[in-house]
Amino acid sequence: MPVLLPPALEPFVDLLRCPTCRTGLHPDRGTLRCAAGHTFDIARHGYVSLLTGTRATSGDDAAMARARDRFLSTGRYDPIRQAVTRLAADAVPEQDTVVDVGCGTGYYLAGVLDQLPGARGLGLDTSARALRSAARAHERAAAATWDVFCPFPLADGVADVVLDVFAPRNPSEFRRVLRQTGRLVVVRPTGRHLAELRGQMPGMVAIDPAKEQRLHQALAPFFEAAETEHVEYATSLTRMEALDLVGMTPSARHVKRADLDDDGLLPHQVTVSVLATAYRLR
């Protein structure tokens, strides 16, 4: 039996473009199809599969997605979500379009939509497993598989806000899909972020000290900073929360299982330290 078009996806169909030929898409018996016949399945979990050709391998696997769901449900990162929501909500009216690039399980997109009662959201991510959660994170959140490094499957100038939270960036595509009055919200870690955990866990991915400079260089041709919030606080962690915090990040692919099993390596408190910036178009 064909999968019905998810209600949250329906408002986005007119904004989507075929990844193969860039023409419009329309619903067709549990798929989205373009006039040239390129067809994209709507998964029974509620997201649409738009990736074509070689599949990206950098997204969350099943274990990482479960760890992310568990950790974010604890509220430890709520201050980050609140900052993202403030920057997004201050930039646009309530009835607008929010695109979350590298959305993961949809945690940040759902927070923004809660504060914009008339807005609709679309989460893009390479991880089909994470998108199972993103597709049900909010009643107005649609989800689609996509690789941030490829041209987005969206028409020009259709987004009022683009979110990029701990995710890779594609500045020229951010610029293309944003309206002239739109805003880009970028969240990235400072050098103090999770320092206690990184200091005790061999193999955790380090934070590049030149990260801010590289971000500025990448965005400067297209954007200028409008407002920045520095979110920093200490939060306590249970052992399970610490394991999930490691397990939901790319560090999960580098940390040895034996290190995770060592009770002495996991701190009971960590510093959360990020910069959240809203950018306007040049």
XYZ file of N, CA and C in Angstrom:
846
model
N 0.837 -1.184 0.000
C 0.000 0.000 0.000
C 0.880 1.246 0.000
N 0.657 2.215 -0.899
C 1.499 3.403 -0.966
C 1.461 4.208 0.330
N 2.603 4.812 0.667
C 2.683 5.669 1.837
C 2.027 7.006 1.509
N 1.169 7.475 2.391
C 0.520 8.757 2.179
C 1.526 9.891 2.354
N 1.274 10.998 1.675
C 2.125 12.168 1.818
C 1.992 12.718 3.241
N 3.091 12.772 4.012
C 3.001 13.295 5.382
C 2.474 14.732 5.366
N 1.567 15.077 6.287
C 1.010 16.436 6.300
C 2.063 17.531 6.371
N 3.150 17.303 7.108
C 4.189 18.324 7.237
C 4.974 18.511 5.944
N 5.010 17.468 5.108
C 5.747 17.556 3.849
C 4.944 18.260 2.758
N 3.627 18.174 2.847
C 2.775 18.718 1.785
C 3.063 20.184 1.465
N 3.216 21.083 2.459
C 3.472 22.487 2.131
C 4.821 22.726 1.452
N 5.729 21.745 1.532
C 7.059 21.921 0.959
C 7.176 21.417 -0.471
N 6.198 20.686 -0.946
C 6.329 20.075 -2.261
C 6.590 21.127 -3.330
N 5.902 22.252 -3.264
C 6.085 23.303 -4.273
C 7.465 23.950 -4.194
N 8.131 23.822 -3.039
C 9.444 24.445 -2.868
C 10.585 23.501 -3.246
N 10.306 22.203 -3.279
C 11.341 21.217 -3.573
C 11.652 21.164 -5.064
N 12.856 20.757 -5.377
C 13.280 20.571 -6.758
C 13.918 19.199 -6.911
N 13.716 18.596 -8.068
C 14.305 17.288 -8.353
C 15.823 17.403 -8.275
N 16.476 16.547 -7.496
C 17.934 16.609 -7.387
C 18.652 16.289 -8.696
N 17.968 15.608 -9.592
C 18.599 15.188 -10.839
C 18.492 16.241 -11.932
N 17.299 16.823 -12.100
C 17.100 17.763 -13.213
C 16.623 19.146 -12.780
N 16.430 19.341 -11.486
C 16.084 20.643 -10.899
C 14.692 21.135 -11.257
N 13.846 20.269 -11.785
C 12.467 20.661 -12.048
C 11.616 20.391 -10.810
N 10.362 20.855 -10.840
C 9.479 20.691 -9.700
C 9.091 19.243 -9.449
N 8.594 18.985 -8.254
C 8.164 17.644 -7.858
C 6.681 17.661 -7.538
N 6.043 16.493 -7.687
C 4.636 16.354 -7.303
C 4.426 14.973 -6.696
N 3.435 14.845 -5.797
C 3.168 13.540 -5.180
C 2.620 12.546 -6.199
N 3.045 11.278 -6.065
C 2.563 10.245 -6.968
C 2.654 8.885 -6.284
N 1.562 8.445 -5.691
C 1.438 7.098 -5.115
C 2.600 6.739 -4.183
N 2.773 7.534 -3.139
C 3.798 7.230 -2.144
C 5.186 7.673 -2.525
N 5.311 8.476 -3.578
C 6.602 9.001 -3.994
C 6.452 10.488 -4.327
N 7.580 11.137 -4.540
C 7.604 12.432 -5.204
C 8.242 12.211 -6.568
N 7.631 12.796 -7.609
C 8.081 12.559 -8.976
C 8.157 13.879 -9.725
N 9.148 14.005 -10.618
C 9.239 15.188 -11.463
C 8.681 14.863 -12.846
N 8.564 15.872 -13.698
C 7.980 15.681 -15.027
C 8.817 14.744 -15.886
N 10.126 14.668 -15.607
C 11.005 13.785 -16.376
C 10.940 12.335 -15.895
N 10.197 12.077 -14.812
C 10.027 10.718 -14.326
C 10.975 10.298 -13.225
N 11.828 11.191 -12.764
C 12.686 10.845 -11.623
C 11.815 10.724 -10.373
N 12.000 9.641 -9.634
C 11.090 9.296 -8.545
C 11.851 9.131 -7.232
N 11.238 9.628 -6.149
C 11.879 9.608 -4.834
C 10.881 9.093 -3.809
N 11.293 8.048 -3.105
C 10.382 7.366 -2.185
C 10.129 8.174 -0.920
N 8.898 8.088 -0.450
C 8.544 8.609 0.866
C 8.563 7.420 1.822
N 9.478 7.458 2.775
C 9.631 6.337 3.700
C 8.431 6.230 4.624
N 8.172 5.028 5.079
C 7.048 4.834 5.996
C 7.266 5.565 7.322
N 8.519 5.965 7.592
C 8.812 6.722 8.811
C 8.532 8.212 8.641
N 8.165 8.653 7.421
C 7.704 10.019 7.249
C 8.634 10.978 6.535
N 9.844 10.563 6.201
C 10.762 11.440 5.476
C 10.820 11.027 4.008
N 11.282 11.947 3.139
C 11.414 11.627 1.728
C 12.897 11.417 1.412
N 13.190 10.405 0.632
C 14.578 10.056 0.289
C 14.963 10.753 -1.011
N 15.741 11.834 -0.914
C 16.126 12.604 -2.091
C 17.558 12.356 -2.527
N 18.350 11.690 -1.702
C 19.731 11.410 -2.083
C 19.774 10.504 -3.314
N 20.663 10.826 -4.224
C 20.828 10.022 -5.430
C 22.283 9.588 -5.545
N 22.535 8.536 -6.346
C 23.902 8.099 -6.569
C 24.526 7.533 -5.320
N 25.823 7.812 -5.121
C 26.562 7.313 -3.972
C 26.024 7.915 -2.687
N 25.706 7.089 -1.750
C 25.152 7.544 -0.484
C 26.252 8.116 0.413
N 25.948 9.239 1.055
C 26.883 9.817 2.025
C 27.002 8.887 3.229
N 28.182 8.851 3.818
C 28.422 7.952 4.948
C 28.753 8.711 6.234
N 28.624 10.034 6.221
C 29.061 10.819 7.369
C 27.965 11.052 8.404
N 26.742 10.697 8.104
C 25.650 10.963 9.032
C 25.619 9.994 10.190
N 24.712 10.267 11.139
C 24.568 9.394 12.306
C 24.176 7.985 11.892
N 24.826 6.992 12.500
C 24.333 5.631 12.347
C 23.263 5.407 13.423
N 22.723 4.202 13.483
C 21.601 3.946 14.391
C 21.984 4.197 15.847
N 23.172 3.751 16.250
C 23.600 3.937 17.642
C 23.788 5.414 17.969
N 24.357 6.173 17.041
C 24.560 7.605 17.261
C 23.223 8.337 17.366
N 22.282 7.975 16.518
C 20.963 8.623 16.556
C 20.243 8.328 17.866
N 20.347 7.095 18.350
C 19.720 6.762 19.630
C 20.368 7.542 20.761
N 21.718 7.636 20.732
C 22.424 8.398 21.768
C 22.015 9.869 21.728
N 21.864 10.418 20.535
C 21.460 11.816 20.397
C 20.059 12.038 20.957
N 19.148 11.154 20.599
C 17.786 11.255 21.125
C 17.771 11.232 22.650
N 18.517 10.290 23.235
C 18.523 10.162 24.696
C 19.138 11.393 25.350
N 20.288 11.834 24.836
C 20.961 12.952 25.484
C 20.156 14.240 25.367
N 19.670 14.550 24.193
C 18.938 15.806 24.020
C 17.640 15.819 24.831
N 17.078 14.645 25.089
C 15.844 14.581 25.878
C 16.080 14.927 27.349
N 17.345 14.934 27.788
C 17.640 15.280 29.179
C 17.534 16.786 29.440
N 17.544 17.594 28.397
C 17.493 19.047 28.563
C 18.845 19.698 28.783
N 19.937 18.926 28.747
C 21.262 19.497 29.015
C 21.646 20.560 27.988
N 21.112 20.444 26.770
C 21.428 21.419 25.719
C 20.284 22.409 25.480
N 19.321 22.457 26.373
C 18.205 23.394 26.191
C 18.655 24.854 26.064
N 19.664 25.327 26.825
C 20.089 26.721 26.636
C 20.584 27.004 25.215
N 21.190 26.017 24.573
C 21.608 26.208 23.176
C 20.381 26.336 22.287
N 19.414 25.447 22.485
C 18.199 25.510 21.685
C 17.471 26.835 21.898
N 17.466 27.325 23.126
C 16.810 28.607 23.400
C 17.500 29.753 22.667
N 18.821 29.721 22.586
C 19.549 30.760 21.856
C 19.242 30.692 20.370
N 19.233 29.487 19.812
C 18.886 29.313 18.401
C 17.488 29.854 18.129
N 16.559 29.530 19.017
C 15.175 29.960 18.846
C 15.052 31.474 18.903
N 15.764 32.100 19.843
C 15.711 33.564 19.938
C 16.233 34.219 18.667
N 17.362 33.756 18.176
C 17.952 34.360 16.986
C 17.074 34.150 15.759
N 16.455 32.980 15.669
C 15.572 32.716 14.529
C 14.278 33.510 14.636
N 13.679 33.522 15.824
C 12.390 34.187 16.000
C 12.505 35.700 15.869
N 13.648 36.266 16.245
C 13.849 37.704 16.134
C 14.009 38.150 14.683
N 14.309 37.196 13.813
C 14.644 37.557 12.433
C 13.449 37.560 11.491
N 12.401 36.815 11.821
C 11.320 36.645 10.850
C 9.957 36.702 11.537
N 8.912 36.968 10.756
C 7.554 36.836 11.280
C 7.248 35.379 11.591
N 6.076 35.157 12.185
C 5.736 33.796 12.615
C 5.444 32.858 11.445
N 4.863 33.361 10.380
C 4.419 32.485 9.295
C 5.477 32.434 8.196
N 6.484 31.620 8.412
C 7.581 31.564 7.466
C 8.175 30.164 7.387
N 9.239 30.055 6.587
C 9.826 28.763 6.274
C 11.213 28.654 6.886
N 11.419 27.585 7.659
C 12.690 27.341 8.343
C 13.292 26.058 7.779
N 14.544 26.126 7.339
C 15.255 24.955 6.832
C 16.425 24.673 7.762
N 16.480 23.468 8.306
C 17.534 23.061 9.228
C 18.465 22.103 8.490
N 19.680 22.561 8.217
C 20.652 21.789 7.442
C 21.528 20.978 8.396
N 21.560 19.665 8.206
C 22.221 18.798 9.169
C 21.401 18.720 10.440
N 20.102 18.491 10.280
C 19.133 18.631 11.378
C 19.222 17.533 12.419
N 19.884 16.414 12.105
C 19.922 15.309 13.065
C 18.524 14.826 13.396
N 18.212 14.766 14.661
C 16.909 14.249 15.098
C 15.827 15.329 15.163
N 16.157 16.560 14.749
C 15.144 17.613 14.676
C 14.946 18.402 15.953
N 15.843 18.258 16.906
C 15.701 18.894 18.220
C 15.655 20.419 18.118
N 16.562 21.009 17.374
C 16.619 22.473 17.283
C 15.500 23.006 16.392
N 15.191 22.325 15.320
C 14.095 22.749 14.451
C 12.779 22.753 15.212
N 12.537 21.740 16.014
C 11.298 21.677 16.796
C 11.209 22.840 17.775
N 12.332 23.209 18.383
C 12.326 24.329 19.309
C 11.959 25.631 18.633
N 12.467 25.856 17.429
C 12.138 27.075 16.682
C 10.662 27.071 16.293
N 10.170 25.951 15.812
C 8.765 25.889 15.386
C 7.811 26.087 16.552
N 8.211 25.659 17.734
C 7.365 25.890 18.917
C 7.136 27.379 19.159
N 8.131 28.192 18.822
C 8.032 29.632 19.054
C 7.483 30.403 17.854
N 7.307 29.733 16.734
C 6.757 30.356 15.526
C 5.531 29.544 15.108
N 4.389 29.807 15.728
C 3.215 28.947 15.546
C 2.734 28.801 14.103
N 3.042 29.769 13.241
C 2.596 29.666 11.859
C 3.651 29.187 10.898
N 4.856 28.892 11.396
C 5.968 28.529 10.522
C 5.937 27.046 10.156
N 6.614 26.729 9.076
C 6.811 25.339 8.655
C 8.304 25.067 8.598
N 8.706 23.838 8.847
C 10.123 23.513 8.896
C 10.466 22.310 8.048
N 11.683 22.332 7.501
C 12.204 21.202 6.734
C 13.587 20.882 7.251
N 13.797 19.639 7.675
C 15.103 19.188 8.127
C 15.782 18.371 7.049
N 17.044 18.678 6.774
C 17.843 17.935 5.797
C 19.002 17.262 6.513
N 19.239 15.995 6.222
C 20.337 15.270 6.850
C 20.668 14.054 6.011
N 21.908 13.597 6.092
C 22.285 12.383 5.369
C 21.797 11.117 6.060
N 21.519 11.216 7.357
C 21.210 10.019 8.147
C 19.721 9.690 8.121
N 19.373 8.623 7.443
C 17.976 8.182 7.433
C 17.528 7.802 8.842
N 18.437 7.256 9.631
C 18.060 6.854 10.990
C 17.703 8.073 11.842
N 18.495 9.150 11.730
C 18.179 10.363 12.483
C 16.884 10.989 11.987
N 16.629 10.907 10.684
C 15.433 11.523 10.119
C 14.155 10.819 10.555
N 14.251 9.589 11.002
C 13.065 8.937 11.563
C 12.554 9.736 12.759
N 13.499 10.240 13.557
C 13.110 11.075 14.694
C 12.724 12.478 14.235
N 13.476 13.038 13.285
C 13.200 14.393 12.821
C 11.809 14.511 12.209
N 11.363 13.457 11.518
C 10.060 13.493 10.856
C 8.906 13.518 11.845
N 9.176 13.137 13.091
C 8.119 13.186 14.106
C 8.469 14.132 15.258
N 9.502 14.964 15.053
C 9.925 15.880 16.113
C 8.922 16.990 16.340
N 8.171 17.339 15.292
C 7.186 18.412 15.406
C 6.153 18.220 14.297
N 4.912 18.558 14.586
C 3.844 18.334 13.603
C 4.012 19.172 12.343
N 4.801 20.258 12.425
C 5.030 21.090 11.242
C 6.440 20.937 10.678
N 7.117 19.843 11.054
C 8.475 19.593 10.574
C 8.484 18.447 9.577
N 8.872 18.751 8.339
C 9.099 17.722 7.324
C 10.578 17.351 7.339
N 10.934 16.255 6.689
C 12.316 15.791 6.710
C 12.667 15.119 5.391
N 13.927 15.298 4.985
C 14.392 14.700 3.730
C 15.866 14.358 3.838
N 16.262 13.245 3.243
C 17.679 12.908 3.183
C 18.364 13.811 2.172
N 19.513 14.373 2.600
C 20.290 15.202 1.687
C 21.689 15.386 2.227
N 22.633 15.654 1.314
C 24.029 15.890 1.636
C 24.297 17.390 1.540
N 24.718 17.996 2.643
C 24.905 19.447 2.698
C 25.891 19.948 1.657
N 26.789 19.104 1.201
C 27.810 19.556 0.263
C 27.328 19.574 -1.186
N 26.116 19.122 -1.426
C 25.527 19.152 -2.767
C 24.520 20.298 -2.862
N 24.229 20.781 -4.085
C 23.186 21.811 -4.224
C 21.883 21.333 -3.609
N 21.283 22.165 -2.762
C 20.098 21.754 -2.027
C 18.922 21.512 -2.968
N 18.044 20.553 -2.634
C 16.885 20.245 -3.489
C 15.738 21.232 -3.253
N 16.061 22.517 -3.324
C 15.100 23.584 -3.046
C 15.205 24.664 -4.115
N 14.089 25.325 -4.371
C 14.085 26.447 -5.290
C 14.844 27.630 -4.682
N 15.148 28.615 -5.501
C 15.855 29.802 -5.036
C 14.956 30.646 -4.127
N 15.549 31.226 -3.082
C 14.881 32.235 -2.273
C 13.594 31.811 -1.612
N 13.554 30.598 -1.050
C 12.314 30.108 -0.455
C 12.361 30.043 1.072
N 13.538 30.210 1.666
C 13.681 30.053 3.121
C 13.810 31.409 3.800
N 13.157 31.541 4.934
C 13.295 32.740 5.758
C 14.402 32.582 6.786
N 14.616 31.365 7.232
C 15.695 31.052 8.177
C 16.346 29.749 7.758
N 17.668 29.735 7.757
C 18.427 28.493 7.621
C 19.176 28.271 8.925
N 19.010 27.100 9.509
C 19.720 26.726 10.726
C 20.888 25.821 10.377
N 22.013 26.049 11.031
C 23.171 25.176 10.880
C 23.787 25.022 12.277
N 23.401 23.962 12.960
C 23.781 23.756 14.358
C 24.720 22.555 14.451
N 25.982 22.810 14.767
C 27.001 21.747 14.838
C 27.025 20.933 13.547
N 26.852 21.579 12.417
C 26.733 20.862 11.152
C 27.705 21.431 10.124
N 28.006 20.661 9.083
C 28.820 21.202 7.982
C 28.088 22.362 7.309
N 28.840 23.167 6.553
C 28.251 24.365 5.955
C 28.486 24.415 4.450
N 27.517 24.995 3.769
C 27.601 25.213 2.325
C 27.132 26.648 2.065
N 28.026 27.645 2.263
C 27.606 29.045 2.247
C 26.900 29.496 0.976
N 27.370 29.054 -0.175
C 26.738 29.510 -1.419
C 25.314 28.980 -1.541
N 25.067 27.772 -1.053
C 23.702 27.236 -1.081
C 22.827 27.886 -0.020
N 23.393 28.186 1.138
C 22.635 28.946 2.134
C 22.146 30.249 1.505
N 23.057 30.917 0.825
C 22.710 32.198 0.190
C 21.634 32.026 -0.880
N 21.753 30.990 -1.676
C 20.815 30.792 -2.782
C 19.389 30.550 -2.309
N 19.221 29.731 -1.252
C 17.862 29.350 -0.851
C 17.216 30.365 0.086
N 17.996 31.292 0.644
C 17.428 32.290 1.543
C 16.781 33.438 0.768
N 15.683 33.936 1.310
C 15.114 35.175 0.799
C 16.072 36.322 1.117
N 15.885 37.462 0.448
C 16.773 38.603 0.665
C 16.733 39.078 2.105
N 15.585 38.945 2.749
C 15.442 39.376 4.147
C 15.712 38.251 5.139
N 16.158 37.102 4.640
C 16.321 35.933 5.496
C 17.534 36.002 6.400
N 17.617 35.029 7.298
C 18.722 34.937 8.256
C 19.279 33.518 8.276
N 20.590 33.450 8.445
C 21.304 32.196 8.674
C 21.726 32.170 10.129
N 21.409 31.089 10.846
C 21.808 30.942 12.252
C 22.803 29.782 12.336
N 24.010 30.096 12.782
C 25.085 29.106 12.856
C 25.515 28.930 14.311
N 25.579 27.689 14.759
C 26.070 27.360 16.104
C 27.310 26.495 15.962
N 28.365 26.881 16.674
C 29.610 26.110 16.654
C 30.247 26.162 18.029
N 31.085 25.174 18.365
C 31.689 25.121 19.693
C 32.861 26.081 19.817
N 33.090 26.587 21.028
C 34.332 27.298 21.319
C 35.365 26.270 21.795
N 36.578 26.738 22.039
C 37.629 25.832 22.508
C 37.368 25.267 23.889
N 36.453 25.882 24.662
C 36.136 25.401 26.011
C 35.039 24.345 26.013
N 34.407 24.123 24.876
C 33.247 23.227 24.829
C 33.653 21.785 25.155
N 33.026 21.242 26.190
C 33.261 19.861 26.635
C 34.734 19.592 26.915
N 35.454 20.628 27.379
C 36.897 20.484 27.592
C 37.221 19.367 28.581
N 36.409 19.226 29.612
C 36.664 18.183 30.620
C 36.551 16.789 30.001
N 35.577 16.630 29.128
C 35.372 15.329 28.483
C 36.476 15.042 27.474
N 36.798 16.051 26.671
C 37.860 15.862 25.676
C 39.216 15.637 26.335
N 39.415 16.249 27.509
C 40.685 16.081 28.192
C 40.890 14.693 28.769
N 39.795 13.989 29.021
C 39.896 12.678 29.656
C 39.650 11.516 28.702
N 39.128 11.805 27.517
C 38.776 10.731 26.596
C 39.710 10.706 25.399
N 40.660 9.774 25.367
C 41.537 9.663 24.204
C 40.709 9.397 22.943
N 41.045 10.073 21.888
C 40.369 9.816 20.622
C 39.246 10.767 20.298
N 38.799 11.597 21.267
C 37.738 12.544 20.936
C 38.239 13.584 19.942
N 37.375 13.970 19.027
C 37.742 14.923 17.989
C 38.052 16.277 18.625
N 39.207 16.836 18.284
C 39.624 18.120 18.836
C 38.900 19.264 18.118
N 38.859 20.433 18.767
C 38.266 21.624 18.164
C 39.387 22.466 17.569
N 39.330 22.696 16.285
C 40.357 23.439 15.570
C 40.417 24.877 16.092
N 41.580 25.334 16.583
C 41.675 26.714 17.088
C 41.443 27.767 16.006
N 41.565 27.376 14.742
C 41.335 28.318 13.636
C 39.897 28.249 13.115
N 39.028 27.581 13.876
C 37.659 27.350 13.403
C 36.920 28.669 13.114
N 37.033 29.631 14.019
C 36.333 30.899 13.830
C 36.839 31.643 12.593
N 38.138 31.627 12.400
C 38.713 32.305 11.237
C 38.228 31.645 9.949
N 38.202 30.333 9.921
C 37.752 29.629 8.727
C 36.269 29.877 8.464
N 35.472 29.929 9.542
C 34.052 30.223 9.384
C 33.856 31.605 8.775
N 34.580 32.598 9.295
C 34.456 33.960 8.770
C 34.841 34.009 7.295
N 35.936 33.363 6.949
C 36.392 33.375 5.558
C 35.379 32.722 4.628
N 34.734 31.660 5.100
C 33.772 30.951 4.257
C 32.484 31.737 4.059
N 32.033 32.421 5.120
C 30.750 33.110 5.050
C 30.845 34.539 4.521
N 32.013 35.174 4.672
C 32.159 36.592 4.355
C 31.718 36.987 2.951
N 31.929 36.173 1.916
C 31.476 36.598 0.590
C 29.949 36.699 0.465
N 29.215 36.068 1.348
C 27.763 35.988 1.221
C 27.002 36.640 2.373
N 27.610 36.670 3.577
C 26.887 37.068 4.791
C 27.699 38.027 5.648
N 26.990 38.772 6.500
C 27.620 39.543 7.552
C 26.896 39.249 8.859
N 27.641 39.226 9.956
C 27.062 38.896 11.255
C 26.145 40.014 11.724
N 24.966 39.624 12.212
C 24.006 40.592 12.749
C 23.973 40.562 14.268
N 24.106 39.370 14.846
C 24.034 39.234 16.307
C 24.661 37.909 16.715
N 25.421 37.946 17.805
C 26.060 36.734 18.321
C 25.756 36.573 19.804
N 25.419 35.358 20.204
C 25.264 35.014 21.620
C 26.334 33.992 22.003
N 27.005 34.236 23.119
C 27.938 33.255 23.667
C 27.198 32.503 24.768
N 26.941 31.255 24.545
C 26.226 30.428 25.511
C 27.255 29.553 26.220
N 27.432 29.775 27.505
C 28.397 28.973 28.260
C 27.854 28.702 29.655
N 27.932 27.453 30.064
C 27.459 27.061 31.385
C 28.031 25.689 31.724
N 28.042 25.382 33.020
C 28.460 24.061 33.480
C 27.216 23.207 33.686
N 27.314 21.941 33.313
C 26.193 21.038 33.538
C 26.719 19.706 34.065
N 25.990 19.148 35.003
C 26.366 17.845 35.552
C 25.931 16.747 34.598
N 26.613 15.615 34.694
C 26.313 14.475 33.820
C 26.283 13.190 34.626
N 25.304 12.352 34.352
C 25.376 10.977 34.825
C 26.326 10.223 33.893
N 26.704 9.035 34.311
C 27.591 8.239 33.460
C 26.931 7.964 32.104
N 25.647 7.630 32.121
C 24.963 7.340 30.863
C 24.900 8.569 29.973
N 24.669 9.728 30.560
C 24.616 10.956 29.764
C 25.975 11.258 29.145
N 27.053 11.025 29.902
C 28.392 11.246 29.359
C 28.662 10.302 28.191
N 28.261 9.055 28.340
C 28.439 8.096 27.252
C 27.637 8.507 26.020
N 26.420 8.972 26.236
C 25.599 9.404 25.094
C 26.163 10.660 24.450
N 26.735 11.541 25.260
C 27.315 12.774 24.717
C 28.494 12.455 23.803
N 29.294 11.490 24.183
C 30.369 11.033 23.294
C 29.771 10.288 22.105
N 28.800 9.436 22.384
C 28.268 8.549 21.358
C 27.460 9.229 20.276
N 27.004 10.466 20.506
C 26.178 11.134 19.503
C 27.007 12.016 18.569
N 28.307 12.090 18.794
C 29.170 12.955 18.003
C 30.089 12.125 17.107
N 30.774 12.777 16.150
C 31.752 12.039 15.333
C 32.837 11.366 16.153
N 33.045 11.823 17.384
C 34.046 11.183 18.248
C 33.721 9.718 18.500
N 32.436 9.356 18.374
C 32.041 7.961 18.602
C 32.779 7.015 17.666
N 33.213 7.522 16.522
C 33.920 6.670 15.561
C 35.403 6.528 15.881
N 35.874 7.295 16.866
C 37.308 7.309 17.167
C 37.636 6.823 18.578
N 36.683 6.923 19.489
C 36.929 6.511 20.873
C 36.849 4.989 20.980
N 37.793 4.407 21.680
C 37.816 2.956 21.828
C 36.778 2.507 22.854
N 36.177 1.373 22.590
C 35.168 0.823 23.494
C 35.736 0.618 24.891
N 37.007 0.209 24.984
C 37.632 -0.021 26.292
C 37.713 1.265 27.096
N 37.919 2.395 26.411
C 37.982 3.671 27.108
C 36.621 4.048 27.681
N 35.557 3.731 26.961
C 34.215 4.030 27.450
C 33.854 3.169 28.651
N 34.449 2.005 28.754
C 34.145 1.094 29.854
C 34.948 1.398 31.118
N 35.867 2.363 31.012
C 36.713 2.716 32.164
C 35.997 3.775 32.999
N 35.572 3.399 34.190
C 34.816 4.311 35.043
C 35.584 5.585 35.380
N 36.894 5.525 35.379
C 37.673 6.683 35.787
C 37.788 7.769 34.741
N 37.355 7.538 33.520
C 37.582 8.486 32.440
C 36.458 9.492 32.240
N 35.294 9.249 32.773
C 34.145 10.078 32.465
C 33.908 11.131 33.542
N 33.946 12.418 33.188
C 33.728 13.470 34.187
C 32.267 13.543 34.605
N 32.031 14.078 35.791
C 30.666 14.228 36.287
C 30.085 15.602 35.967
N 30.912 16.482 35.415
C 30.454 17.813 35.019
C 31.276 18.284 33.827
N 30.628 18.973 32.897
C 31.336 19.506 31.741
C 30.913 20.949 31.499
N 31.767 21.670 30.790
C 31.455 23.025 30.350
C 30.866 22.966 28.951
N 29.707 23.542 28.800
C 29.102 23.715 27.483
C 29.408 25.143 27.043
N 30.028 25.306 25.892
C 30.427 26.639 25.439
C 30.324 26.717 23.921
N 29.370 27.490 23.445
C 29.156 27.623 22.007
C 28.915 29.086 21.647
N 29.118 29.403 20.381
C 28.740 30.687 19.808
C 27.589 30.452 18.855
N 26.553 31.265 18.996
C 25.382 31.220 18.102
C 25.262 32.582 17.433
N 25.341 32.609 16.111
C 25.329 33.875 15.374
C 24.241 33.868 14.330
N 23.515 34.974 14.270
C 22.563 35.214 13.175
C 23.263 36.083 12.142
N 23.246 35.634 10.893
C 23.863 36.360 9.790
C 22.794 36.881 8.837
N 23.010 38.079 8.314
C 22.166 38.618 7.253
C 22.905 38.564 5.928
N 22.164 38.587 4.842
C 22.780 38.534 3.518
C 23.466 39.857 3.187
N 24.584 39.757 2.511
C 25.272 40.969 2.031
C 24.515 41.525 0.808
